[in-house]
Short mmCIF file of C-alpha atoms in Angstrom, two decimals:
data_model
loop_
_atom_site.label_atom_id
_atom_site.label_comp_id
_atom_site.label_asym_id
_atom_site.label_seq_id
_atom_site.Cartn_x
_atom_site.Cartn_y
_atom_site.Cartn_z
CA MET A 183 0.12 -0.12 -0.09
CA SER A 184 1.39 3.44 -1.02
CA ALA A 185 1.93 6.13 1.75
CA GLU A 186 -0.61 8.90 1.69
CA PRO A 187 0.80 12.45 0.48
CA PRO A 188 1.74 14.48 3.48
CA GLU A 189 -0.56 17.35 4.54
CA PRO A 190 1.30 20.73 4.42
CA ALA A 191 2.04 22.40 7.71
CA ARG A 192 -0.51 25.02 8.93
CA GLY A 193 -0.13 28.19 6.86
CA VAL A 194 2.04 26.53 4.30
CA ASP A 195 1.32 26.42 0.54
CA VAL A 196 2.80 23.41 -1.44
CA GLY A 197 1.00 23.56 -4.67
CA GLU A 198 -2.24 24.60 -6.58
CA ARG A 199 -3.97 27.06 -4.34
CA ASP A 200 -5.93 30.41 -4.33
CA ASP A 201 -5.88 33.91 -2.56
CA ASP A 202 -9.37 33.48 -1.03
CA LEU A 203 -8.28 35.71 2.02
CA VAL A 204 -10.89 37.28 4.24
CA PRO A 205 -10.23 40.09 6.73
CA ASP A 206 -12.81 39.00 9.13
CA GLU A 207 -13.24 35.44 10.61
CA VAL A 208 -17.00 35.91 11.01
CA VAL A 209 -19.73 36.22 8.27
CA ASP A 210 -23.05 37.85 9.04
CA PHE A 211 -25.48 35.91 6.76
CA ASP A 212 -28.76 37.67 6.36
CA ASP A 213 -30.10 35.47 3.41
CA GLY A 214 -32.59 33.62 5.63
CA VAL A 215 -31.85 30.30 4.46
CA GLU A 216 -31.67 27.26 6.98
CA TYR A 217 -31.86 23.62 6.39
CA THR A 218 -34.39 21.67 8.48
CA PRO A 219 -33.76 17.92 8.29
CA LEU A 220 -37.02 15.78 7.64
CA PRO A 221 -38.06 13.88 10.67
CA PRO A 222 -37.37 10.09 10.91
CA PRO A 223 -40.16 7.68 9.77
CA PRO A 224 -42.57 6.81 12.68
CA GLY A 225 -41.23 4.32 14.89
CA SER A 226 -37.60 4.58 13.67
CA ARG A 227 -34.50 5.94 15.51
CA GLU A 228 -32.93 9.14 14.48
CA PRO A 229 -29.62 7.95 12.94
CA GLY A 230 -27.88 11.31 13.41
CA ARG A 231 -26.33 13.50 10.87
CA LYS A 232 -24.03 11.96 8.15
CA TRP A 233 -20.65 13.62 7.31
CA VAL A 234 -18.77 12.51 4.16
CA THR A 235 -15.86 13.49 2.16
CA PRO A 236 -16.14 16.12 -0.44
CA LEU A 237 -13.76 14.50 -2.79
CA PRO A 238 -12.64 11.14 -4.15
CA THR A 239 -9.50 9.38 -2.70
CA GLY A 240 -6.02 10.49 -4.08
CA VAL A 241 -6.54 14.31 -4.07
CA ARG A 242 -3.70 16.32 -2.65
CA ALA A 243 -3.92 18.81 0.11
CA THR A 244 -2.00 21.79 -1.11
CA SER A 245 -2.76 24.70 1.05
CA ASN A 246 -4.30 24.68 4.67
CA PHE A 247 -6.65 26.81 6.68
CA GLY A 248 -5.01 29.57 8.56
CA PRO A 249 -3.49 33.28 8.63
CA ARG A 250 -1.29 34.46 5.82
CA LYS A 251 0.16 37.79 6.24
CA GLY A 252 -2.37 39.15 8.71
CA VAL A 253 -5.44 37.84 6.94
CA LEU A 254 -7.20 34.45 6.80
CA HIS A 255 -7.07 31.86 4.23
CA ALA A 256 -10.58 30.73 5.07
CA GLY A 257 -10.40 27.06 3.95
CA ASP A 258 -8.37 24.12 2.74
CA ASP A 259 -7.19 23.72 -0.88
CA TYR A 260 -7.33 20.30 -2.56
CA ALA A 261 -5.82 19.36 -5.84
CA PRO A 262 -6.55 16.63 -8.01
CA PRO A 263 -4.48 13.47 -8.01
CA LYS A 264 -2.65 14.44 -11.27
CA PRO A 265 -1.61 18.11 -11.71
CA ALA A 266 -4.10 19.91 -14.20
CA GLN A 267 -6.58 16.75 -14.05
CA GLN A 268 -10.02 17.85 -15.07
CA GLY A 269 -13.42 16.41 -14.15
CA VAL A 270 -12.93 15.56 -10.52
CA PRO A 271 -16.47 15.52 -8.91
CA VAL A 272 -17.25 17.42 -5.65
CA PHE A 273 -19.64 16.25 -3.20
CA ALA A 274 -21.73 17.82 -0.43
CA ILE A 275 -20.41 16.91 2.99
CA ALA A 276 -23.82 16.56 4.55
CA ASP A 277 -27.55 16.88 3.83
CA GLY A 278 -28.50 20.54 3.34
CA VAL A 279 -30.09 23.22 1.09
CA VAL A 280 -28.05 25.17 -1.41
CA VAL A 281 -27.91 28.80 -0.47
CA ALA A 282 -26.11 29.94 -3.46
CA ALA A 283 -24.62 28.33 -6.70
CA LYS A 284 -22.95 31.37 -8.65
CA VAL A 285 -19.89 33.44 -8.99
CA LYS A 286 -18.65 34.73 -5.67
CA ALA A 287 -21.21 32.77 -3.73
CA LEU A 288 -19.36 33.74 -0.47
CA LYS A 289 -17.82 37.12 0.46
CA GLY A 290 -14.20 37.22 -0.14
CA HIS A 291 -13.96 34.26 -2.39
CA SER A 292 -13.62 34.20 -6.32
CA GLY A 293 -14.77 32.13 -9.12
CA ASN A 294 -17.68 29.67 -9.31
CA GLY A 295 -18.80 28.55 -5.83
CA VAL A 296 -21.58 26.69 -4.05
CA LEU A 297 -22.62 27.63 -0.52
CA VAL A 298 -24.71 24.84 1.29
CA ASP A 299 -26.54 25.19 4.70
CA HIS A 300 -26.74 22.06 6.80
CA GLY A 301 -28.78 23.33 9.49
CA GLY A 302 -27.57 23.95 13.32
CA GLY A 303 -25.48 26.91 12.14
CA VAL A 304 -23.06 24.81 9.71
CA ARG A 305 -22.51 25.78 6.29
CA SER A 306 -20.09 24.48 3.74
CA TYR A 307 -18.37 26.27 0.61
CA TYR A 308 -17.01 24.62 -2.49
CA GLY A 309 -14.89 27.02 -4.71
CA HIS A 310 -13.23 27.51 -8.19
CA LEU A 311 -15.85 24.84 -9.65
CA ALA A 312 -15.65 24.46 -13.43
CA SER A 313 -19.42 23.80 -13.33
CA PHE A 314 -22.44 23.48 -10.96
CA LYS A 315 -24.43 20.23 -10.49
CA VAL A 316 -26.96 21.88 -8.23
CA GLY A 317 -28.93 25.17 -8.11
CA ALA A 318 -30.02 27.86 -5.47
CA LYS A 319 -32.74 26.50 -2.94
CA GLN A 320 -32.17 22.77 -4.19
CA THR A 321 -32.13 20.01 -1.25
CA VAL A 322 -28.84 18.07 -1.46
CA ARG A 323 -27.94 14.82 0.26
CA ALA A 324 -24.69 13.93 1.80
CA GLY A 325 -22.50 12.62 -1.02
CA GLN A 326 -24.49 14.23 -3.70
CA GLN A 327 -22.35 15.72 -6.44
CA VAL A 328 -22.60 19.66 -6.37
CA GLY A 329 -20.05 20.52 -8.89
CA VAL A 330 -16.75 19.68 -10.68
CA MET A 331 -13.30 20.91 -9.60
CA GLY A 332 -12.07 23.80 -11.68
CA HIS A 333 -9.99 26.77 -11.90
CA THR A 334 -12.33 29.60 -11.96
CA GLY A 335 -11.41 32.71 -10.32
CA ASN A 336 -8.33 33.70 -8.50
CA VAL A 337 -6.06 30.43 -8.53
CA SER A 338 -2.44 29.89 -8.66
CA PRO A 339 -0.87 28.92 -10.87
CA PRO A 340 -3.39 30.52 -13.38
CA GLY A 341 -5.27 28.28 -15.93
CA ALA A 342 -5.66 24.52 -15.84
CA ALA A 343 -2.42 24.03 -13.69
CA GLY A 344 -4.05 25.81 -10.87
CA THR A 345 -7.29 23.19 -10.71
CA HIS A 346 -8.20 22.59 -7.19
CA LEU A 347 -11.15 22.78 -4.79
CA HIS A 348 -11.33 25.53 -2.13
CA LEU A 349 -13.35 24.04 0.64
CA GLY A 350 -14.80 26.05 3.52
CA VAL A 351 -16.60 25.37 6.68
CA LEU A 352 -18.40 28.13 8.73
CA VAL A 353 -20.06 27.31 12.19
CA SER A 354 -22.41 30.09 13.50
CA GLY A 355 -20.97 32.41 10.71
CA ARG A 356 -17.34 31.52 11.87
CA PHE A 357 -14.85 30.16 9.51
CA THR A 358 -13.26 26.93 10.91
CA ASP A 359 -10.55 24.66 9.99
CA PRO A 360 -12.31 22.18 7.51
CA SER A 361 -9.92 19.27 8.00
CA THR A 362 -10.29 19.47 11.62
CA PHE A 363 -13.89 19.74 11.47
CA LEU A 364 -14.27 16.66 9.36
CA SER A 365 -11.73 14.75 11.04
CA ALA A 366 -13.64 15.02 14.31
CA ARG A 367 -16.55 13.29 12.39
CA GLY A 368 -14.43 10.54 11.11
CA VAL A 369 -13.71 11.88 7.68
CA THR A 370 -10.14 12.24 6.15
CA ILE A 371 -10.22 14.06 2.86
CA GLY A 372 -8.08 12.00 0.43
CA SER A 373 -8.10 8.66 2.18
CA THR A 374 -11.90 8.31 3.16
CA ALA A 375 -13.83 6.92 0.36
CA ALA A 376 -16.51 9.03 -1.33
CA HIS A 377 -20.19 8.40 -0.31
CA HIS A 378 -22.17 8.84 -3.45
CA ALA A 379 -25.70 9.75 -3.15
CA GLY A 380 -26.50 8.64 -6.66
CA SER A 381 -26.04 11.99 -8.09
CA THR A 382 -23.15 11.05 -10.30
CA THR A 383 -25.06 8.49 -12.09
CA THR A 384 -27.67 9.37 -14.86
CA THR A 385 -30.60 7.50 -13.48
CA THR A 386 -31.74 5.89 -10.17
CA LYS A 387 -33.87 2.91 -9.88
CA ALA A 388 -37.03 4.74 -9.12
CA GLN A 389 -36.38 7.02 -12.29
CA SER A 390 -35.39 4.24 -14.44
CA VAL A 391 -38.97 2.98 -14.41
CA ALA A 392 -40.85 6.27 -14.90
CA LYS A 393 -43.20 6.14 -17.74
CA GLY A 394 -41.55 7.88 -20.78
CA HIS A 395 -38.05 8.23 -19.16
CA ASP A 396 -35.37 9.14 -21.49
CA PRO A 397 -31.72 9.15 -20.00
CA ALA A 398 -30.79 11.96 -22.41
CA VAL A 399 -33.66 14.13 -21.09
CA GLU A 400 -32.57 13.46 -17.43
CA ARG A 401 -29.00 14.59 -18.37
CA ILE A 402 -30.38 17.79 -19.70
CA MET A 403 -32.37 18.30 -16.64
CA ARG A 404 -29.56 17.47 -14.25
CA ASN A 405 -26.64 19.25 -16.14
CA ALA A 406 -28.31 22.35 -17.60
CA LEU A 407 -32.02 23.25 -16.77
CA ILE A 408 -32.08 22.45 -12.91
CA PRO A 409 -28.75 24.30 -12.06
CA LEU A 410 -29.84 27.32 -14.31
CA GLY A 411 -33.27 27.45 -12.60
CA TYR A 412 -35.29 26.83 -15.60
CA TYR A 413 -36.57 23.44 -14.54
CA ARG A 414 -37.98 23.05 -10.96
CA GLY A 415 -39.52 19.61 -11.05
CA ARG A 416 -38.06 16.23 -10.48
CA PRO A 417 -35.30 15.10 -12.78
CA ASP A 418 -37.23 12.10 -14.01
CA GLY A 419 -36.15 12.17 -17.41
CA VAL A 420 -39.67 12.68 -18.95
CA ALA A 421 -40.33 15.15 -21.72
CA GLY A 422 -43.39 16.53 -20.28
CA THR A 423 -44.98 19.95 -20.20
CA LEU A 424 -42.70 21.13 -17.52
CA TYR A 425 -39.66 20.15 -19.16
CA ARG A 426 -40.79 21.72 -22.57
CA ALA A 427 -41.71 24.91 -20.83
CA ALA A 428 -38.25 24.91 -19.26
CA VAL A 429 -36.36 24.41 -22.55
CA ALA A 430 -38.39 27.03 -24.15
CA ALA A 431 -37.75 29.59 -21.31
CA TYR A 432 -33.91 28.76 -21.74
CA GLN A 433 -34.21 29.30 -25.50
CA ARG A 434 -36.12 32.77 -25.24
CA ALA A 435 -33.53 33.86 -22.55
CA GLN A 436 -30.43 33.38 -24.68
CA LEU A 437 -29.17 36.94 -25.88
CA TRP A 438 -26.94 35.45 -28.61
CA PRO A 439 -27.04 34.81 -31.60
CA ARG A 440 -29.01 37.83 -32.66
CA GLY A 441 -32.68 37.07 -32.57
CA GLY A 442 -32.20 34.21 -30.02
CA LEU A 443 -32.57 30.58 -30.32
CA ALA A 444 -35.50 29.11 -32.22
CA GLY A 445 -38.11 28.43 -29.67
CA THR A 446 -38.96 24.73 -30.60
CA SER A 447 -39.33 23.77 -26.81
CA SER A 448 -36.95 20.77 -27.66
CA TRP A 449 -33.42 20.41 -26.60
CA ASP A 450 -32.17 19.77 -30.18
CA GLY A 451 -28.74 19.69 -31.76
CA ALA A 452 -28.74 23.57 -32.17
CA THR A 453 -29.64 24.05 -28.68
CA GLN A 454 -26.90 21.66 -27.32
CA GLY A 455 -24.51 23.31 -29.77
CA HIS A 456 -25.33 26.64 -28.35
CA TYR A 457 -25.10 25.56 -24.67
CA ASP A 458 -21.69 23.98 -25.14
CA TRP A 459 -20.34 26.76 -27.09
CA THR A 460 -21.52 29.41 -24.54
CA LYS A 461 -19.63 27.45 -21.77
CA ARG A 462 -16.46 27.62 -23.96
CA LEU A 463 -16.99 31.40 -24.51
CA GLN A 464 -17.50 31.84 -20.67
CA ALA A 465 -14.61 29.92 -19.84
CA ALA A 466 -12.44 31.72 -22.44
CA LEU A 467 -13.67 35.04 -21.19
CA ASN A 468 -12.55 34.22 -17.55
CA GLY A 469 -8.87 34.34 -18.90
CA TRP A 470 -9.13 38.00 -19.60
CA ALA A 471 -9.33 41.16 -17.23
CA GLY A 472 -12.77 42.22 -16.60
CA ALA A 473 -14.51 38.88 -16.66
CA ASP A 474 -15.56 36.69 -13.66
CA LEU A 475 -18.30 34.35 -14.99
CA THR A 476 -19.98 31.35 -14.04
CA VAL A 477 -19.42 28.70 -16.62
CA ASP A 478 -22.97 27.64 -16.91
CA GLY A 479 -23.95 27.67 -20.78
CA ASP A 480 -26.57 30.70 -20.09
CA TYR A 481 -25.93 33.58 -22.45
CA GLY A 482 -28.02 35.92 -20.37
CA ARG A 483 -27.35 39.73 -19.63
CA VAL A 484 -24.17 39.07 -17.30
CA THR A 485 -22.44 37.18 -20.17
CA ALA A 486 -23.41 39.76 -22.64
CA ALA A 487 -22.05 42.42 -20.38
CA ARG A 488 -18.69 40.75 -20.01
CA VAL A 489 -18.34 40.05 -23.79
CA LEU A 490 -18.73 43.97 -24.19
CA GLU A 491 -16.33 44.71 -21.42
CA VAL A 492 -13.61 42.46 -22.69
CA MET A 493 -14.10 43.71 -26.17
CA THR A 494 -13.93 47.25 -25.09
CA ARG A 495 -10.99 46.71 -22.88
CA ASN A 496 -8.88 45.18 -25.73
CA HIS A 497 -10.09 47.45 -28.77
CA GLY A 498 -7.38 48.65 -30.67
CA GLY A 499 -5.08 45.89 -29.28
CA ALA A 500 -5.86 42.30 -29.30
CA TYR A 501 -9.25 43.22 -30.76
CA PRO A 502 -8.72 45.00 -33.89
CA ALA A 503 -9.45 48.78 -33.94
CA ALA A 504 -11.36 48.54 -37.14
CA ALA A 505 -13.91 46.00 -35.56
CA ALA A 506 -17.38 47.49 -34.23
CA LEU A 507 -17.67 47.84 -30.45
CA ASP A 508 -21.08 45.98 -30.86
CA GLY A 509 -20.84 43.51 -28.03
CA GLU A 510 -21.52 40.75 -30.35
CA PRO A 511 -19.09 37.62 -30.19
CA GLY A 512 -18.61 37.09 -33.81
CA PRO A 513 -15.72 35.45 -35.49
CA LEU A 514 -13.09 38.28 -34.71
CA PHE A 515 -13.92 38.30 -31.27
CA CYS A 516 -14.06 34.38 -30.98
CA ARG A 517 -10.69 34.35 -32.79
CA MET A 518 -9.15 36.75 -30.16
CA LEU A 519 -10.47 34.37 -27.42
CA GLY A 520 -9.09 31.25 -29.15
CA ILE A 521 -12.28 29.53 -29.59
CA ALA A 522 -14.64 28.66 -32.75
CA ALA A 523 -17.33 31.05 -33.81
CA HIS A 524 -20.94 30.23 -32.69
CA PRO A 525 -22.19 27.21 -34.41
#
């Protein structure tokens, strides 16, 4: 059996990390969100709260909770088993409700983040995600996937080489050491096996027998429509009225291409192509000054504003002076970002 990689000493950075530093150790939350666990079935004993690891085995601890030059690094950083490795799933450490899933979901933190309330004054934060698997106000279970490890926001080194998870834990609004908090509950990140709550698979047994279930529809619900807030039903994979209305709402909300997507109420090839391209655009924009976007595939007002901002900042430089400042991500703008034009 190979030895586990050593954990860095308190206050020492040894690899992929961030500068999510906060001047205050206490956050005054005023969002009014608090998770209330469901009561146990009649006649059963309350099993107690389950705490699980947020990451698969083999991840590397690269920067710990603690002070940095008079301010607080308000969490622990964990990098993938191999540097720059992508696609590592991130799981909720306990049952709870999602407070926020967006850019800067927590004060003093950058990039895509998910904040979860677990009740009893405990909250967890998952930062620098590549993508979300949950949306605000969604109930999650211990071990349910909430996102994918990434390198959005302020990471070091920049780009894929800085891929890691920033894990934060707050108790009564006060930042606390995540590894100490979890180890006191029997969880050691990197060596404790992940407890999957079924969210990393495309179907569950109950859903697979639903009349009209389509695995492709379920993937669209889970990966796009639910995290974006367009679909609020159960991800049963059934292309019913609610699903079609959600798809139509997504199509209407897209501000590019000019005139929007054809409102077919069907997640067709054109819609999927647009969704994938928008995520590539958002990820590329995050490499330029003036952009700090959630990579979610939704071309709304925030993405449109960032396109215009990056275009304006670079007009006459990387973006040709002869090109119009119209806020439209046409072929010239896409070439500047290093991505293909809209399909």
